[in-house]
Amino acid sequence: MGASSSAKMNTNGAIISPTARHTASFIFLHGLGDNGHGWKSQFEEIRKPHIKYIFPHAPTKPVSLNFGMQMPSWFDIRSLDFNGEEDEDGIKSSSNNLNKLIEAEVNSGIESSRIIIGGFSQGGAVAVYCSVNSEKILGGCIGLSTFMPLHKSFQGIKHNMPIFLAHGTSDPVVNFRFGEMTRDLLKSCCNDLTWKSYDGVGHSSCPKEMNDVKDFIDKTLPAV
């Protein structure tokens, strides 16, 4: 049986507060079994003073692929096959919760076009899905070592939102080919897509990737 999709995203996740006037926000979702603190430390190295960085923690729930073991997870994972069974309710629930975090930033005075969402692996899947289905005009989306969930029902609408996708060629968890397929799918609707690959990198980030992420954020959310 799949995990329940009713659990809520922990909005009291790790945060890097701006040290200058707050004019932009960045929301990044971690991967399966992780929490927001690890990615917070990564982004502290490339932070910009005008940006608020938010790293929510996933709720703890059973994951089918791991024999029902309870762990932090944005949705249930039932297969590692790109065309395998998916937890549609869980994916949409986490996307809705991410939209609520976006809405909270908008209500605090940040334009949606000054908000980037992103994530790694499972978290990246939620961010990518949310970005292409959001009713708001977002500043951009970052997907690292990830894939497009519910791609069989994907109906891309042409847009100019910048998307940054990156993947290690030796990823044993989310196959590199899945990243390429996601890239090709999003290219059908995105007029501003950046794709980076890293030779020999597995299911993790690397300094070159973080530098590329920094360049994307600097270009997309400049100080104003």
PDB file of N, CA, C and O in Angstrom, residues 85-122:
ATOM      1  N   GLU A  85       4.961   2.787 -11.709  1.00  0.00           N
ATOM      2  CA  GLU A  85       3.814   3.309 -10.973  1.00  0.00           C
ATOM      3  C   GLU A  85       4.242   4.501 -10.119  1.00  0.00           C
ATOM      4  O   GLU A  85       5.314   4.491  -9.504  1.00  0.00           O
ATOM      5  N   GLU A  86       3.394   5.530 -10.066  1.00  0.00           N
ATOM      6  CA  GLU A  86       3.726   6.742  -9.317  1.00  0.00           C
ATOM      7  C   GLU A  86       2.645   7.076  -8.293  1.00  0.00           C
ATOM      8  O   GLU A  86       1.472   6.730  -8.458  1.00  0.00           O
ATOM      9  N   ASP A  87       3.071   7.769  -7.249  1.00  0.00           N
ATOM     10  CA  ASP A  87       2.172   8.222  -6.184  1.00  0.00           C
ATOM     11  C   ASP A  87       1.611   9.590  -6.575  1.00  0.00           C
ATOM     12  O   ASP A  87       2.085  10.627  -6.124  1.00  0.00           O
ATOM     13  N   GLU A  88       0.614   9.578  -7.440  1.00  0.00           N
ATOM     14  CA  GLU A  88       0.070  10.834  -7.968  1.00  0.00           C
ATOM     15  C   GLU A  88      -0.451  11.740  -6.859  1.00  0.00           C
ATOM     16  O   GLU A  88      -0.188  12.955  -6.853  1.00  0.00           O
ATOM     17  N   ASP A  89      -1.182  11.167  -5.897  1.00  0.00           N
ATOM     18  CA  ASP A  89      -1.741  11.975  -4.815  1.00  0.00           C
ATOM     19  C   ASP A  89      -0.626  12.631  -3.994  1.00  0.00           C
ATOM     20  O   ASP A  89      -0.712  13.806  -3.627  1.00  0.00           O
ATOM     21  N   GLY A  90       0.419  11.848  -3.682  1.00  0.00           N
ATOM     22  CA  GLY A  90       1.513  12.388  -2.887  1.00  0.00           C
ATOM     23  C   GLY A  90       2.287  13.474  -3.611  1.00  0.00           C
ATOM     24  O   GLY A  90       2.676  14.478  -3.012  1.00  0.00           O
ATOM     25  N   ILE A  91       2.524  13.288  -4.899  1.00  0.00           N
ATOM     26  CA  ILE A  91       3.239  14.285  -5.697  1.00  0.00           C
ATOM     27  C   ILE A  91       2.446  15.592  -5.735  1.00  0.00           C
ATOM     28  O   ILE A  91       2.997  16.679  -5.523  1.00  0.00           O
ATOM     29  N   LYS A  92       1.154  15.472  -6.000  1.00  0.00           N
ATOM     30  CA  LYS A  92       0.314  16.678  -6.082  1.00  0.00           C
ATOM     31  C   LYS A  92       0.161  17.350  -4.722  1.00  0.00           C
ATOM     32  O   LYS A  92       0.111  18.582  -4.625  1.00  0.00           O
ATOM     33  N   SER A  93       0.110  16.544  -3.659  1.00  0.00           N
ATOM     34  CA  SER A  93       0.008  17.106  -2.317  1.00  0.00           C
ATOM     35  C   SER A  93       1.253  17.912  -1.958  1.00  0.00           C
ATOM     36  O   SER A  93       1.162  19.041  -1.440  1.00  0.00           O
ATOM     37  N   SER A  94       2.424  17.360  -2.239  1.00  0.00           N
ATOM     38  CA  SER A  94       3.660  18.086  -1.940  1.00  0.00           C
ATOM     39  C   SER A  94       3.791  19.325  -2.813  1.00  0.00           C
ATOM     40  O   SER A  94       4.296  20.358  -2.372  1.00  0.00           O
ATOM     41  N   SER A  95       3.348  19.225  -4.074  1.00  0.00           N
ATOM     42  CA  SER A  95       3.349  20.399  -4.943  1.00  0.00           C
ATOM     43  C   SER A  95       2.442  21.492  -4.386  1.00  0.00           C
ATOM     44  O   SER A  95       2.802  22.676  -4.383  1.00  0.00           O
ATOM     45  N   ASN A  96       1.282  21.103  -3.887  1.00  0.00           N
ATOM     46  CA  ASN A  96       0.367  22.083  -3.287  1.00  0.00           C
ATOM     47  C   ASN A  96       0.985  22.725  -2.052  1.00  0.00           C
ATOM     48  O   ASN A  96       0.837  23.932  -1.816  1.00  0.00           O
ATOM     49  N   ASN A  97       1.681  21.912  -1.238  1.00  0.00           N
ATOM     50  CA  ASN A  97       2.328  22.463  -0.051  1.00  0.00           C
ATOM     51  C   ASN A  97       3.458  23.421  -0.430  1.00  0.00           C
ATOM     52  O   ASN A  97       3.670  24.437   0.239  1.00  0.00           O
ATOM     53  N   LEU A  98       4.186  23.103  -1.505  1.00  0.00           N
ATOM     54  CA  LEU A  98       5.219  24.020  -1.981  1.00  0.00           C
ATOM     55  C   LEU A  98       4.589  25.316  -2.467  1.00  0.00           C
ATOM     56  O   LEU A  98       5.126  26.408  -2.223  1.00  0.00           O
ATOM     57  N   ASN A  99       3.450  25.215  -3.118  1.00  0.00           N
ATOM     58  CA  ASN A  99       2.742  26.426  -3.544  1.00  0.00           C
ATOM     59  C   ASN A  99       2.360  27.299  -2.352  1.00  0.00           C
ATOM     60  O   ASN A  99       2.350  28.537  -2.451  1.00  0.00           O
ATOM     61  N   LYS A 100       2.051  26.665  -1.218  1.00  0.00           N
ATOM     62  CA  LYS A 100       1.714  27.434  -0.017  1.00  0.00           C
ATOM     63  C   LYS A 100       2.926  28.191   0.509  1.00  0.00           C
ATOM     64  O   LYS A 100       2.801  29.321   1.001  1.00  0.00           O
ATOM     65  N   LEU A 101       4.110  27.591   0.399  1.00  0.00           N
ATOM     66  CA  LEU A 101       5.334  28.294   0.799  1.00  0.00           C
ATOM     67  C   LEU A 101       5.602  29.469  -0.130  1.00  0.00           C
ATOM     68  O   LEU A 101       6.037  30.541   0.312  1.00  0.00           O
ATOM     69  N   ILE A 102       5.353  29.270  -1.414  1.00  0.00           N
ATOM     70  CA  ILE A 102       5.489  30.364  -2.384  1.00  0.00           C
ATOM     71  C   ILE A 102       4.526  31.485  -2.027  1.00  0.00           C
ATOM     72  O   ILE A 102       4.901  32.662  -2.000  1.00  0.00           O
ATOM     73  N   GLU A 103       3.290  31.109  -1.730  1.00  0.00           N
ATOM     74  CA  GLU A 103       2.263  32.096  -1.392  1.00  0.00           C
ATOM     75  C   GLU A 103       2.644  32.887  -0.143  1.00  0.00           C
ATOM     76  O   GLU A 103       2.419  34.102  -0.063  1.00  0.00           O
ATOM     77  N   ALA A 104       3.255  32.199   0.826  1.00  0.00           N
ATOM     78  CA  ALA A 104       3.673  32.879   2.055  1.00  0.00           C
ATOM     79  C   ALA A 104       4.729  33.942   1.750  1.00  0.00           C
ATOM     80  O   ALA A 104       4.721  35.030   2.347  1.00  0.00           O
ATOM     81  N   GLU A 105       5.648  33.641   0.836  1.00  0.00           N
ATOM     82  CA  GLU A 105       6.663  34.629   0.454  1.00  0.00           C
ATOM     83  C   GLU A 105       6.035  35.799  -0.298  1.00  0.00           C
ATOM     84  O   GLU A 105       6.404  36.958  -0.079  1.00  0.00           O
ATOM     85  N   VAL A 106       5.067  35.498  -1.164  1.00  0.00           N
ATOM     86  CA  VAL A 106       4.360  36.561  -1.878  1.00  0.00           C
ATOM     87  C   VAL A 106       3.613  37.451  -0.886  1.00  0.00           C
ATOM     88  O   VAL A 106       3.636  38.687  -0.992  1.00  0.00           O
ATOM     89  N   ASN A 107       2.978  36.844   0.101  1.00  0.00           N
ATOM     90  CA  ASN A 107       2.243  37.613   1.113  1.00  0.00           C
ATOM     91  C   ASN A 107       3.167  38.464   1.977  1.00  0.00           C
ATOM     92  O   ASN A 107       2.732  39.450   2.565  1.00  0.00           O
ATOM     93  N   SER A 108       4.451  38.069   2.036  1.00  0.00           N
ATOM     94  CA  SER A 108       5.411  38.859   2.809  1.00  0.00           C
ATOM     95  C   SER A 108       5.973  40.030   1.996  1.00  0.00           C
ATOM     96  O   SER A 108       6.774  40.809   2.509  1.00  0.00           O
ATOM     97  N   GLY A 109       5.576  40.122   0.722  1.00  0.00           N
ATOM     98  CA  GLY A 109       5.988  41.258  -0.091  1.00  0.00           C
ATOM     99  C   GLY A 109       6.936  40.942  -1.235  1.00  0.00           C
ATOM    100  O   GLY A 109       7.396  41.848  -1.929  1.00  0.00           O
ATOM    101  N   ILE A 110       7.235  39.651  -1.461  1.00  0.00           N
ATOM    102  CA  ILE A 110       8.143  39.257  -2.542  1.00  0.00           C
ATOM    103  C   ILE A 110       7.331  38.894  -3.782  1.00  0.00           C
ATOM    104  O   ILE A 110       6.430  38.059  -3.720  1.00  0.00           O
ATOM    105  N   GLU A 111       7.644  39.512  -4.903  1.00  0.00           N
ATOM    106  CA  GLU A 111       6.974  39.174  -6.155  1.00  0.00           C
ATOM    107  C   GLU A 111       7.278  37.722  -6.529  1.00  0.00           C
ATOM    108  O   GLU A 111       8.397  37.241  -6.339  1.00  0.00           O
ATOM    109  N   SER A 112       6.285  37.026  -7.077  1.00  0.00           N
ATOM    110  CA  SER A 112       6.514  35.635  -7.450  1.00  0.00           C
ATOM    111  C   SER A 112       7.629  35.501  -8.484  1.00  0.00           C
ATOM    112  O   SER A 112       8.336  34.490  -8.518  1.00  0.00           O
ATOM    113  N   SER A 113       7.814  36.520  -9.313  1.00  0.00           N
ATOM    114  CA  SER A 113       8.876  36.500 -10.313  1.00  0.00           C
ATOM    115  C   SER A 113      10.262  36.667  -9.692  1.00  0.00           C
ATOM    116  O   SER A 113      11.271  36.553 -10.395  1.00  0.00           O
ATOM    117  N   ARG A 114      10.291  36.896  -8.378  1.00  0.00           N
ATOM    118  CA  ARG A 114      11.553  36.999  -7.644  1.00  0.00           C
ATOM    119  C   ARG A 114      11.723  35.793  -6.709  1.00  0.00           C
ATOM    120  O   ARG A 114      12.457  35.862  -5.729  1.00  0.00           O
ATOM    121  N   ILE A 115      11.047  34.702  -7.039  1.00  0.00           N
ATOM    122  CA  ILE A 115      11.135  33.470  -6.253  1.00  0.00           C
ATOM    123  C   ILE A 115      11.595  32.331  -7.153  1.00  0.00           C
ATOM    124  O   ILE A 115      11.008  32.082  -8.207  1.00  0.00           O
ATOM    125  N   ILE A 116      12.664  31.655  -6.758  1.00  0.00           N
ATOM    126  CA  ILE A 116      13.110  30.440  -7.420  1.00  0.00           C
ATOM    127  C   ILE A 116      12.773  29.261  -6.520  1.00  0.00           C
ATOM    128  O   ILE A 116      12.974  29.318  -5.302  1.00  0.00           O
ATOM    129  N   ILE A 117      12.246  28.190  -7.114  1.00  0.00           N
ATOM    130  CA  ILE A 117      12.064  26.942  -6.373  1.00  0.00           C
ATOM    131  C   ILE A 117      12.987  25.885  -6.987  1.00  0.00           C
ATOM    132  O   ILE A 117      13.385  25.998  -8.154  1.00  0.00           O
ATOM    133  N   GLY A 118      13.343  24.902  -6.188  1.00  0.00           N
ATOM    134  CA  GLY A 118      14.235  23.882  -6.704  1.00  0.00           C
ATOM    135  C   GLY A 118      14.325  22.710  -5.757  1.00  0.00           C
ATOM    136  O   GLY A 118      13.682  22.671  -4.707  1.00  0.00           O
ATOM    137  N   GLY A 119      15.147  21.744  -6.126  1.00  0.00           N
ATOM    138  CA  GLY A 119      15.320  20.591  -5.268  1.00  0.00           C
ATOM    139  C   GLY A 119      16.271  19.582  -5.861  1.00  0.00           C
ATOM    140  O   GLY A 119      16.650  19.648  -7.035  1.00  0.00           O
ATOM    141  N   PHE A 120      16.641  18.636  -5.012  1.00  0.00           N
ATOM    142  CA  PHE A 120      17.530  17.541  -5.376  1.00  0.00           C
ATOM    143  C   PHE A 120      16.756  16.236  -5.400  1.00  0.00           C
ATOM    144  O   PHE A 120      15.999  15.944  -4.473  1.00  0.00           O
ATOM    145  N   SER A 121      16.920  15.447  -6.470  1.00  0.00           N
ATOM    146  CA  SER A 121      16.336  14.118  -6.569  1.00  0.00           C
ATOM    147  C   SER A 121      14.815  14.171  -6.372  1.00  0.00           C
ATOM    148  O   SER A 121      14.115  14.857  -7.123  1.00  0.00           O
ATOM    149  N   GLN A 122      14.287  13.513  -5.357  1.00  0.00           N
ATOM    150  CA  GLN A 122      12.845  13.502  -5.137  1.00  0.00           C
ATOM    151  C   GLN A 122      12.320  14.920  -4.908  1.00  0.00           C
ATOM    152  O   GLN A 122      11.241  15.282  -5.397  1.00  0.00           O
TER     153      GLN A 122
END
